[in-house]
XYZ file of C-alpha atoms in Angstrom:
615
model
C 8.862 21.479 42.211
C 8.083 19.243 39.151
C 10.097 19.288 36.164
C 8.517 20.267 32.500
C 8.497 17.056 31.711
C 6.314 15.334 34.447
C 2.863 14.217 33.233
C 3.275 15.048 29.653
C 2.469 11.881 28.217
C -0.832 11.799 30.425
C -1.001 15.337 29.509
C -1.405 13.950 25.725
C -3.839 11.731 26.262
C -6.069 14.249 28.576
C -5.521 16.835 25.054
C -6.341 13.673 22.630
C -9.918 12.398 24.325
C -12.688 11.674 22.358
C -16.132 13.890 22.262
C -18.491 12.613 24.904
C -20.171 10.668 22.073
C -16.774 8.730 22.057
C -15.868 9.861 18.732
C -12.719 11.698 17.846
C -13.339 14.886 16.089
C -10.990 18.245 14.964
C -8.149 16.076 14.811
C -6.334 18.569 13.385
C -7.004 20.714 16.061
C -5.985 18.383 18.831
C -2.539 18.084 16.861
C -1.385 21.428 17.089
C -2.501 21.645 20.811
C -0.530 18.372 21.571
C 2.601 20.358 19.347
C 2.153 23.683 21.269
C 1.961 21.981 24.588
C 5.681 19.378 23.475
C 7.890 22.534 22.051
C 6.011 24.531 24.930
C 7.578 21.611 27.692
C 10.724 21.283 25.555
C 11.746 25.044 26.073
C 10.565 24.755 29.553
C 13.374 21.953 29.767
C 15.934 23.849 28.093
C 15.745 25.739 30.931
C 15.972 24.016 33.780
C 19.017 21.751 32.415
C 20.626 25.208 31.396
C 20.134 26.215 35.270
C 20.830 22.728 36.715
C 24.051 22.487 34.998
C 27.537 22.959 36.468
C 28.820 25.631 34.263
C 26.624 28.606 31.690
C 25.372 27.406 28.685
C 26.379 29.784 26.037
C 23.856 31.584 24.158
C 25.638 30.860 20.989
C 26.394 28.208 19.220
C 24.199 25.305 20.709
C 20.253 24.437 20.201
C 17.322 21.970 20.623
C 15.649 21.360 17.590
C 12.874 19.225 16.818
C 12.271 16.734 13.822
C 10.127 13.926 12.323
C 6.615 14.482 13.472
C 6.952 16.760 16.200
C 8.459 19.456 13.299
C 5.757 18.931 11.251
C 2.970 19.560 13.522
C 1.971 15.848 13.160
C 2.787 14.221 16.880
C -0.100 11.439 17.891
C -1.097 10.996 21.458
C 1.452 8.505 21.897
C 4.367 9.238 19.505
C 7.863 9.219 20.420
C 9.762 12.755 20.238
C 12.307 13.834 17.766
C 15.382 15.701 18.846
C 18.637 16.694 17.925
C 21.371 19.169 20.214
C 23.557 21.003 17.584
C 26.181 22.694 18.438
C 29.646 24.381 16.800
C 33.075 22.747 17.532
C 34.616 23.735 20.429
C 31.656 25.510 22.106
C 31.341 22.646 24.911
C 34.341 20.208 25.850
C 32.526 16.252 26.001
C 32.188 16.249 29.306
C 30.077 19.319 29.720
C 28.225 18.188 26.354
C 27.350 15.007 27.824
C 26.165 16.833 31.169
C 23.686 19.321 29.286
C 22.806 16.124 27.057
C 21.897 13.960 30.216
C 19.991 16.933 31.773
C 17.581 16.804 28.513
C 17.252 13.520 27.916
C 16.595 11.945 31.124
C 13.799 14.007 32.073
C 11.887 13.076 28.505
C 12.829 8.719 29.197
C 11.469 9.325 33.349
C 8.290 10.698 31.710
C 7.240 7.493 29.589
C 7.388 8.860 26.556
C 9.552 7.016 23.650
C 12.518 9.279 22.684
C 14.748 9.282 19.557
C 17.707 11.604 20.235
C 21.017 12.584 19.188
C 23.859 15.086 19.745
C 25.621 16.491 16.623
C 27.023 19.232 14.999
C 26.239 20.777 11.727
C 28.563 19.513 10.168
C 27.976 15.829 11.328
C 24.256 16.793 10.681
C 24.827 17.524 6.908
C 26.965 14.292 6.560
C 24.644 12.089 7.924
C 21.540 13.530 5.345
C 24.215 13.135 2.787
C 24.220 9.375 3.525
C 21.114 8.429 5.289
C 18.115 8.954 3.170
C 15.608 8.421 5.907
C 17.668 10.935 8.031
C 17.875 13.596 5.032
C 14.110 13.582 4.693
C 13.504 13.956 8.112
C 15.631 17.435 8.262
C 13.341 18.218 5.694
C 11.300 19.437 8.452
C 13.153 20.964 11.598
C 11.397 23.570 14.454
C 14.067 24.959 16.261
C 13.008 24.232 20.068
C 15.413 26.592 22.284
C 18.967 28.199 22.169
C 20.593 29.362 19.190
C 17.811 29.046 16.947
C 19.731 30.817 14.460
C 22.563 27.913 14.042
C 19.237 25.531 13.883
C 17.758 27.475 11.148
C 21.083 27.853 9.224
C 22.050 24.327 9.576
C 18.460 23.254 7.811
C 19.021 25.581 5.380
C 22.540 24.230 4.071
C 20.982 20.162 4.135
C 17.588 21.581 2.019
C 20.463 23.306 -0.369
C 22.110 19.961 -0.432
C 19.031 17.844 -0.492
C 18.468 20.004 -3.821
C 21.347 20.203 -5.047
C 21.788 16.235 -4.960
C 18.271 15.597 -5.734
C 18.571 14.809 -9.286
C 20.869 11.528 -8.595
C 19.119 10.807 -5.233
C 16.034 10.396 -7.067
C 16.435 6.811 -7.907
C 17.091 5.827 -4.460
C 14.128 7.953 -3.269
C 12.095 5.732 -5.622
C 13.605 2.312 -4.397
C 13.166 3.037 -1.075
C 9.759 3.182 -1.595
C 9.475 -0.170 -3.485
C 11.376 -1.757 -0.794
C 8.827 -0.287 1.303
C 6.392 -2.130 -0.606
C 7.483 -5.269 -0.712
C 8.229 -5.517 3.079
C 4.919 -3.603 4.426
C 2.484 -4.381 1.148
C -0.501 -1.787 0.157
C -2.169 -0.141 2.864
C -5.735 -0.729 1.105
C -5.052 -4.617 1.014
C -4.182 -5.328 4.586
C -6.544 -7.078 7.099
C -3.704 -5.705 9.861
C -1.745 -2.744 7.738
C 1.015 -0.741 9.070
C -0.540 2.771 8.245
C 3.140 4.541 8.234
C 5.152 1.851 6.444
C 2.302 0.494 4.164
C 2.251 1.830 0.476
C -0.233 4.901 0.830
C 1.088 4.986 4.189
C 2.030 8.228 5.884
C 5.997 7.670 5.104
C 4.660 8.014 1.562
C 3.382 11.662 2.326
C 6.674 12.058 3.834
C 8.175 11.124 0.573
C 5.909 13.580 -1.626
C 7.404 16.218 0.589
C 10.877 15.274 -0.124
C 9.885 15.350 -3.801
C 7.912 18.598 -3.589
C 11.414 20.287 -1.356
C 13.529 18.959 -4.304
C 12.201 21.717 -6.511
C 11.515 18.874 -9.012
C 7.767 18.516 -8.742
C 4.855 20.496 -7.467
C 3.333 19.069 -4.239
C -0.421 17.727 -4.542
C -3.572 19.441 -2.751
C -7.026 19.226 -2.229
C -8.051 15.794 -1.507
C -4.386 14.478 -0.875
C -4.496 16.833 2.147
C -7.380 15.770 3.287
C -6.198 12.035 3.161
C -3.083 12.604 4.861
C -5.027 14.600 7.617
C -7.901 11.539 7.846
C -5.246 9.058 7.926
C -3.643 11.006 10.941
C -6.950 10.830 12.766
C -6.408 6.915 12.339
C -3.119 6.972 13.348
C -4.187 9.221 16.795
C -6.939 6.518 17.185
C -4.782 3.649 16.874
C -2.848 4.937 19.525
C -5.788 5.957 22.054
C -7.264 2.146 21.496
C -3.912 0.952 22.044
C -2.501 3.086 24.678
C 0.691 3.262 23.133
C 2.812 4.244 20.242
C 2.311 1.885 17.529
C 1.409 2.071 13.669
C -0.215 -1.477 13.649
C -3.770 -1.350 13.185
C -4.397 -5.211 14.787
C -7.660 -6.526 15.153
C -7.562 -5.982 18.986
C -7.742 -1.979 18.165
C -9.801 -1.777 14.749
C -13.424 -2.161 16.428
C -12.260 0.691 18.938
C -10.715 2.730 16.630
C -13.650 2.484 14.042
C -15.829 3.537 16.468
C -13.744 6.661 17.282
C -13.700 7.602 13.944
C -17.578 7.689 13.860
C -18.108 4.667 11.645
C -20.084 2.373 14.384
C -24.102 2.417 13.472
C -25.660 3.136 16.672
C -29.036 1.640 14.910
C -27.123 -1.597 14.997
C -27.182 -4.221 17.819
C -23.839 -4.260 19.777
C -22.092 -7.193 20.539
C -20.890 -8.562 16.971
C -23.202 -6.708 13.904
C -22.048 -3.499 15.131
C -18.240 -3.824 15.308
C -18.344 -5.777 12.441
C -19.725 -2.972 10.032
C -18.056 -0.836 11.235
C -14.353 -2.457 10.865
C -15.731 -3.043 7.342
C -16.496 0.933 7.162
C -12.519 1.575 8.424
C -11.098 -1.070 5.860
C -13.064 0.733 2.822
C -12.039 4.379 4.382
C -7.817 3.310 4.447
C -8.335 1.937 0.546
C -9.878 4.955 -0.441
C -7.169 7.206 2.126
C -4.494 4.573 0.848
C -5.215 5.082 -2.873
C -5.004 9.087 -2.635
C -2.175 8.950 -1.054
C -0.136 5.896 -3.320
C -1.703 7.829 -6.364
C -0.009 11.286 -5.200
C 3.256 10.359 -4.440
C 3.129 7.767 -7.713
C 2.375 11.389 -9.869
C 4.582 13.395 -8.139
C 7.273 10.619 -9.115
C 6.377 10.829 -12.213
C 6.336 14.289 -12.487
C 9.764 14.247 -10.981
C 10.977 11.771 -13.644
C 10.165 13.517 -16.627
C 11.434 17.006 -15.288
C 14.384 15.036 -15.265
C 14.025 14.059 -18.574
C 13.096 17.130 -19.991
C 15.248 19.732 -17.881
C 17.693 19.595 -21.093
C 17.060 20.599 -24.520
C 17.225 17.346 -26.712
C 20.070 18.662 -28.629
C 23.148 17.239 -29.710
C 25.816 18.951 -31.900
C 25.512 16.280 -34.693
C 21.733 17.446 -35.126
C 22.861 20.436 -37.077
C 23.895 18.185 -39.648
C 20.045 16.982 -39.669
C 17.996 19.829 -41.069
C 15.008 18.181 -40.449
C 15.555 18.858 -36.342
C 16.879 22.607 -37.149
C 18.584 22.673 -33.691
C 15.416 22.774 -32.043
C 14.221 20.380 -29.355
C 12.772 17.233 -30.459
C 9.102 16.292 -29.850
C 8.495 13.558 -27.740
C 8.203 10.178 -29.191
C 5.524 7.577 -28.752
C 5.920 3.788 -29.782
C 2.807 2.768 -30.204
C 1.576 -0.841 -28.671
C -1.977 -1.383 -29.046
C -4.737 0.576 -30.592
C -4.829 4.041 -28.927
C -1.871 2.705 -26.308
C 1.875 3.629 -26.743
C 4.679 3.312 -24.522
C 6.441 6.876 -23.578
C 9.425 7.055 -21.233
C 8.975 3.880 -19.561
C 4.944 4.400 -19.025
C 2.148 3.185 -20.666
C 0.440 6.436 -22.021
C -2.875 7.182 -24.677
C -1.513 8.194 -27.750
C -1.815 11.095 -29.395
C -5.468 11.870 -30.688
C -6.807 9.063 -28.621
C -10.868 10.054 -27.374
C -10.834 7.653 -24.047
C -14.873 9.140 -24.541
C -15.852 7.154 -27.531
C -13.387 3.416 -26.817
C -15.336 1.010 -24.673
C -12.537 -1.218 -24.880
C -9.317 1.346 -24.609
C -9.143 0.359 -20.322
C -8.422 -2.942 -21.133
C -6.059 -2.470 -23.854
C -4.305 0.034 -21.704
C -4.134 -2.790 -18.909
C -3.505 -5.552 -21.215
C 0.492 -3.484 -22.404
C 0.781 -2.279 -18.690
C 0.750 -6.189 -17.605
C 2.520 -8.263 -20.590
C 5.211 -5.327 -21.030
C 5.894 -4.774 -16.991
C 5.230 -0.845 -17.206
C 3.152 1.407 -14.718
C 0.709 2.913 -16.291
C 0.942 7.323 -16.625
C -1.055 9.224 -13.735
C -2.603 11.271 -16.557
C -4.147 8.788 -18.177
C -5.380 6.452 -15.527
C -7.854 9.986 -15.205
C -8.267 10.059 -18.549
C -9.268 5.859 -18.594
C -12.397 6.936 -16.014
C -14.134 8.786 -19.199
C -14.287 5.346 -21.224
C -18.059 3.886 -21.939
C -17.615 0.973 -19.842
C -20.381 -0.714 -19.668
C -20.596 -4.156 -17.853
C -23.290 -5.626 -19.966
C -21.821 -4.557 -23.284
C -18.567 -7.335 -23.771
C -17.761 -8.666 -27.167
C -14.745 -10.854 -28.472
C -12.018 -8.638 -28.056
C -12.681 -7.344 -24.807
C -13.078 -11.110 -23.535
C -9.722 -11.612 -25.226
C -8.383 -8.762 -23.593
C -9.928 -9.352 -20.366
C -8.302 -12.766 -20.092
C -5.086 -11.323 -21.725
C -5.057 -9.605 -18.439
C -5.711 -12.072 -16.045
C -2.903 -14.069 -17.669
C -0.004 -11.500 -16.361
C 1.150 -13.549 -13.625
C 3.140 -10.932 -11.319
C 2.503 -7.747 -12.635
C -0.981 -8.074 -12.855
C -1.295 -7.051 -9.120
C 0.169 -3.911 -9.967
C -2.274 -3.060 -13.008
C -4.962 -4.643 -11.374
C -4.580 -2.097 -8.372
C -3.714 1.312 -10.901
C -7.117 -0.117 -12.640
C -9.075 -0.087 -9.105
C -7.739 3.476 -8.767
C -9.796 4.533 -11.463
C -12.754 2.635 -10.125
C -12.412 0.428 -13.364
C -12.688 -3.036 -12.233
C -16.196 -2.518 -10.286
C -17.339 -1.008 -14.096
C -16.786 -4.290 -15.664
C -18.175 -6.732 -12.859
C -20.491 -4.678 -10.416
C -20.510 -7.338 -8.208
C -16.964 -6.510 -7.737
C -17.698 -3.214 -5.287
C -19.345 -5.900 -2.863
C -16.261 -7.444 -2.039
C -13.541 -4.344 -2.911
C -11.511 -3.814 0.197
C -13.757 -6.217 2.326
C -11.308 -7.774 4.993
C -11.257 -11.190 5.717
C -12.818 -12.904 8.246
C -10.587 -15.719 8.532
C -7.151 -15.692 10.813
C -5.716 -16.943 8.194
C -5.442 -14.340 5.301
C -3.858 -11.803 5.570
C -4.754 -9.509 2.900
C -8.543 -8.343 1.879
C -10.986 -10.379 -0.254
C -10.239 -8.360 -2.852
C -6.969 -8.634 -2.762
C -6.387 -12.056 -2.336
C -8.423 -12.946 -5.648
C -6.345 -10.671 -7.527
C -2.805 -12.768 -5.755
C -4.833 -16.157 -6.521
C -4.842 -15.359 -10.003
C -1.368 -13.890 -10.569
C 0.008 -17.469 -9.174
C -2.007 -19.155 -11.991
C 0.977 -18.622 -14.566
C 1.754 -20.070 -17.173
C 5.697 -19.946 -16.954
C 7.478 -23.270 -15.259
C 9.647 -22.821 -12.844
C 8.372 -19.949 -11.055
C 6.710 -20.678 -7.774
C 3.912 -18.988 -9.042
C 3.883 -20.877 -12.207
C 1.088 -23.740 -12.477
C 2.060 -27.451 -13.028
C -0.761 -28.911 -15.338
C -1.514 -25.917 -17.427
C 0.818 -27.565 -20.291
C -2.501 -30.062 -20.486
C -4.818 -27.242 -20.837
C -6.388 -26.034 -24.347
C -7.174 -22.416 -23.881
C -10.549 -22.644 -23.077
C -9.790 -24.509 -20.360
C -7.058 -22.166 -18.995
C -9.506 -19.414 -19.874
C -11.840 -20.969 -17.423
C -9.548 -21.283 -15.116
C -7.995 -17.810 -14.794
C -12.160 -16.455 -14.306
C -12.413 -18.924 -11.700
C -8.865 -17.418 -9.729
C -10.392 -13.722 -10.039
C -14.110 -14.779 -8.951
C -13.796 -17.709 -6.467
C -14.394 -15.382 -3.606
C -16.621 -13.284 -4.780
C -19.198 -14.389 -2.397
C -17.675 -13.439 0.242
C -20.725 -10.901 1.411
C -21.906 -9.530 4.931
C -24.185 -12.309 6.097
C -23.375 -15.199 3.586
C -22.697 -18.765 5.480
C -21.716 -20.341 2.277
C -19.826 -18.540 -0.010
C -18.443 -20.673 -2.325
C -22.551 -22.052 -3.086
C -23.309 -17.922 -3.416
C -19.601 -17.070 -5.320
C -21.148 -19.782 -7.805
C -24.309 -17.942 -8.225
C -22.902 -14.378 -9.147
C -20.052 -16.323 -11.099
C -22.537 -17.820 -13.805
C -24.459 -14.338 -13.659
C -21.129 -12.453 -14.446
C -19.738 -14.543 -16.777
C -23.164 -15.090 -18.892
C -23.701 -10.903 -18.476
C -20.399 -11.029 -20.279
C -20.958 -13.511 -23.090
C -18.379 -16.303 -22.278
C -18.907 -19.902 -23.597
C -21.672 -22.123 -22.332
C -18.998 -24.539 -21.242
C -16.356 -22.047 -20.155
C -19.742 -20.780 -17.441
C -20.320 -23.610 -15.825
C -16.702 -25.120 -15.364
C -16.415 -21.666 -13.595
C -19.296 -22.431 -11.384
C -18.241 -25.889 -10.570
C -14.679 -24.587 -9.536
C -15.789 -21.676 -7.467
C -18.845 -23.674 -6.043
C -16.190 -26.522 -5.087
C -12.881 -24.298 -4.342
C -12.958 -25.281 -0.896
C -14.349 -29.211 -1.490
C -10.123 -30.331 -1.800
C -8.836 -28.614 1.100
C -11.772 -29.883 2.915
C -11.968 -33.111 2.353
C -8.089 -33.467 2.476
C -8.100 -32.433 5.865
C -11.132 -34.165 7.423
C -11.603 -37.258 5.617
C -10.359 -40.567 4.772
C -8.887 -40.419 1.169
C -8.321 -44.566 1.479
C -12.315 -44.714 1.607
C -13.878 -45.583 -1.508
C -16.755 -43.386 -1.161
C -14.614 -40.304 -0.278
C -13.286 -40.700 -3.711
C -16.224 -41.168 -5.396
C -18.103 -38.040 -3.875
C -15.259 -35.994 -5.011
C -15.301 -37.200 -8.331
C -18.632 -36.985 -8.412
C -19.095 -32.977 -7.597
C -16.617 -32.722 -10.931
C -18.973 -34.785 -13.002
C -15.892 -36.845 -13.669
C -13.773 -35.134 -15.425
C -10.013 -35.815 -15.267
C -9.254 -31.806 -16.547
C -11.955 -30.412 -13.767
C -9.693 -32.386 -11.117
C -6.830 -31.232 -12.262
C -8.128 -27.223 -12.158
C -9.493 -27.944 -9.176
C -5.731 -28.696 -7.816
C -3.971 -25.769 -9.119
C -7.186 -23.378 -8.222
C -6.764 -25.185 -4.415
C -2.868 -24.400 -4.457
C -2.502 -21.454 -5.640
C -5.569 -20.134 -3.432
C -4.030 -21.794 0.061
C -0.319 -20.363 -1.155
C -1.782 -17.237 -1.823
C -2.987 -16.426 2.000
C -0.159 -14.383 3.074
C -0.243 -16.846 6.476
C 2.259 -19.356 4.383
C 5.764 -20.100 5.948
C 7.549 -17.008 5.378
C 4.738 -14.838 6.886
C 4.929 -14.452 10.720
C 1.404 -12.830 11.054
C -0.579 -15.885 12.436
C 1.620 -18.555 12.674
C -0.667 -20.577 10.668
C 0.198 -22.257 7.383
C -1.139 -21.599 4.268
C 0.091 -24.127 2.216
C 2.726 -26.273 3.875
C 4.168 -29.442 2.610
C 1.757 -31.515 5.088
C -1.277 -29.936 3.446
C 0.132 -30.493 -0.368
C 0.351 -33.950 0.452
C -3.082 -34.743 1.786
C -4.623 -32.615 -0.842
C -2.086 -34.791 -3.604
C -3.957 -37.986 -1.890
C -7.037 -36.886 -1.675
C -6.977 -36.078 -6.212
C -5.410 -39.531 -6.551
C -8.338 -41.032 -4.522
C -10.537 -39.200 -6.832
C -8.641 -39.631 -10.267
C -9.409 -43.358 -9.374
C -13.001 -43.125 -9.317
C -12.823 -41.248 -12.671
């Protein structure tokens, strides 16, 4: 006779097929089958160790429950299982513990499916939550599986009481766990290989609006975060079909065959290349917008979370009755006030009061301009409210080209307000040509991040600041219009990067005059743009494939840069801080490939001397 556990994982992939179309529809659906079936096997399990045992399981006082994914309904076609025995003190000596413990667990490993497991009691269960945050918000959702589902049910009861009642001072470390997140795993809509759990807009982030949402200190989103979090499980279950195994890594090896499970491969296309190609382009564009949703949600929710936090007490002190003027009422919130129609509230960049976002062309980029130079996000609220401004890319005038540079020129943080901006489809407003290349993935081995992306990190490494290793060398030669020029160059030197291009530095040049002419820029300031993005790849080139001690070499180069000294020297720090900007540099480990290593500084650093020469 076959135990409940034989087959299960080939049972999961026999529930988790594609249509005969090959595409992977009712996700949802297949989900809950794949949950009925586990807690269905589980309590089948229960069971037979219970009966296989050398002595009688007591009715009381001992239970299977389930967690993580399998709890929330959420198990892929490959994921591992969740589960915890709880049981009271003194219901089970060790030995017998370990014997009912063996009977489950060994079963679940001799089936091929990954297991995380432990044996606790409820006490032990509510100390760990207290201490281990990822623990805590997996209680958040238990199933009980089998046994005493009472003492299951009871002991998730007390840790969501706790998780409450400590909520207030865990949010902070709720918060930081999710930048740490973000620094290790990036954003899930600028990742040519993302990690769809761990990425920011990732699926541990919809475990973290949960958390929020069970704290009682924030309402949980709906509507189209739902949706996201169920189309980003249909990736997920993909992933793991084209892979054949449990894994969050969406590597190139699986996006074609994932794509196409998700529906996005044109049958009117040839296969072979065209095909998988569009259609890997169609998945990258569906994770931003899934990725966004997501971020956005749990960012509100935060916020929400912060100011209930803030605003839970009455701002009231006892020496305010000595102030008539407050009347020991609550004060009304205050607003310092940072740019026309921008003030800072609470830490966030906010509209001010009486600000019409409907009738300020010019409000988006002020609002950008104080998120970047003051380090601030930007409020939820009014990123919506920002999508009602007049943008209009052919209507620029001196302030907004001030502004717009302003921006550029916020080193670090100007990732961050560059991506809150693309939330509210801003960016593509001001350059249309923008949307051609928004969440594009790279070709190239070498970067890591999207096209998109990496323009927006080759400009934040443009800086102005010494020191920093994203801080420029040269710029303290630079008038402004020169640094100007060289900041639109950073955000625009890919932006030929479109499907079918061969040369996209000659066809980034081409939109790059367009753009900056639509927008009214300086004769000069246009065309040293061109030259740099028509020649952003001319240094690394010729650096590593020709002969910098040949005269000609030198002359060529300082030829394409009509000879000018400044030109060569923009042309440098546009080179280095595009090859350090790849996410392939020495402390990645995604392609083994290098960036911008010390061997290819120094050829490029011979290759401007042989053309400062000729100059």
């Amino acid at each position: 006779m076959t135990n409940a556990m034989e087959g299960l994982k080939q049972r999961f992939m026999e529930l988790s097929q594609p249509d005969a179309d090959g595409v992977y529809r009712d996700g949802a659906s297949k989900r809950k089958m794949r949950t009925e079936l586990a807690m269905s096997c589980l309590k089948r399990l229960w069971n037979e160790a219970c009966e296989s045992v050398s002595f009688e399981v007591p009715s009381c006082g001992i239970g299977l429950a389930a967690v993580g994914s399998l709890a929330r309904g959420q198990i892929g076609p490959s994921s591992d299982l969740d589960l915890v025995l709880i049981y009271d003190n003194h219901v089970l000596d060790d030995s017998r513990l370990n014997e009912l413990a063996n009977k489950l667990w060994y079963p679940l490993w001799d089936s091929g499916l990954d297991l995380d497991h432990s044996v606790r009691t409820r006490a032990q269960c509510e100390a760990v939550t207290d201490h281990d945050l990822p623990a805590a918000m997996g209680w958040l959702d238990v199933a009980p599986v089998a046994g005493d589902t009472s003492l299951i049910e009871d002991t998730a009861d007390s840790i969501l009481k706790r998780w409450r009642k400590a909520a207030r001072k865990r949010l902070p470390e709720l918060l930081d766990s999710a930048r740490s997140r973000l620094d290790e795993f990036g954003r899930l809509q600028y990742l040519n290989q993302p990690n769809i759990k761990e990425a920011r807009g990732g699926l541990r982030d919809s475990v973290l609006v949960a958390a929020l949402a069970a704290s009682w200190l924030a309402d949980r989103p709906h509507g189209t975060y739902d949706e996201a979090v169920e189309r980003l499980l249909d990736v997920r279950d993909c992933i793991h079909l084209a892979a054949n195994k449990d894994t969050n890594l969406l590597l190139s090896a699986y996006q074609d065959k994932a794509a196409a499970m998700l529906g996005l491969a044109d049958p009117t296309l040839p296969a072979g290349g065209e095909r998988e190609a569009k259609s890997i382009d169609d998945l990258q564009t569906l994770l931003a917008r899934i990725g966004r949703q997501i971020a956005f949600s749990l960012d509100s929710t935060a916020s929400r979370a912060k100011h209930s936090l803030t605003h839970e007490k009455p701002r009231f002190a006892f020496f305010q009755l000595a102030r008539p003027r407050s009347r020991g009422q609550r004060e009304a919130p205050t607003f310092e006030l940072v740019a026309p129609g921008v003030a800072e509230h609470e830490g966030e960049i906010v509209l001010a009061p009486d600000c019409d976002p409907t009738a300020d062309a010019t409000l988006a980029l002020r609002v950008a301009v104080a998120a970047g130079e003051k380090g601030q996000p930007i409020n939820p609220g009014t990123l919506n409210n920002l999508r009602h401004c007049p943008i209009h890319s052919n209507q620029w005038n001196q302030e907004s080209r001030d502004l717009f540079v302003r921006l550029l020129a916020c080193g670090p943080n100007l990732m961050r307000v560059w991506e809150e901006m693309d939330f509210a489809d801003i960016p593509g407003r001001w350059m249309p040509e923008w949307l051609a290349v928004r969440n594009r993935p790279s070709a190239s081995a070498a970067h890591r991040y999207t096209i998109d992306r990496h323009m927006v990190e080759v400009v934040s490494r443009l800086g102005r600041d010494d020191g920093g290793a994203s801080s420029l060398r040269r710029t303290a030669q630079y008038d402004e219009e020169h640094y100007h020029a060289l900041l639109l160059a950073g955000i625009l030197h890919d932006i030929g990067k479109r499907p079918g291009v061969r040369d996209h530095a000659a066809e980034g040049a081409r939109h790059a005059s367009a753009i900056l002419k639509r927008m009214g820029y300086d004769s000069d300031i246009v065309w040293w743009v061109t030259v740099l993005v028509r020649e952003h790849l001319t240094l690394s080139d010729f650096a590593t494939g020709k002969n910098p001690n040949d005269p000609t070499v030198g002359e060529e180069l300082a030829g394409r840069l009509d000879h000018d000294a400044v030109m060569l020297d923009m042309l440098y720090d546009l080179t280095r801080a595009d090859g350090s900007s790849l996410g392939a540099t020495s402390g990645e480990a995604i392609t083994k490939q290098y960036g911008w290593s010390k061997w290819r500084e120094n050829l490029v650093r011979q290759m401007v001397v042989a053309a400062r020469y000729h100059l």
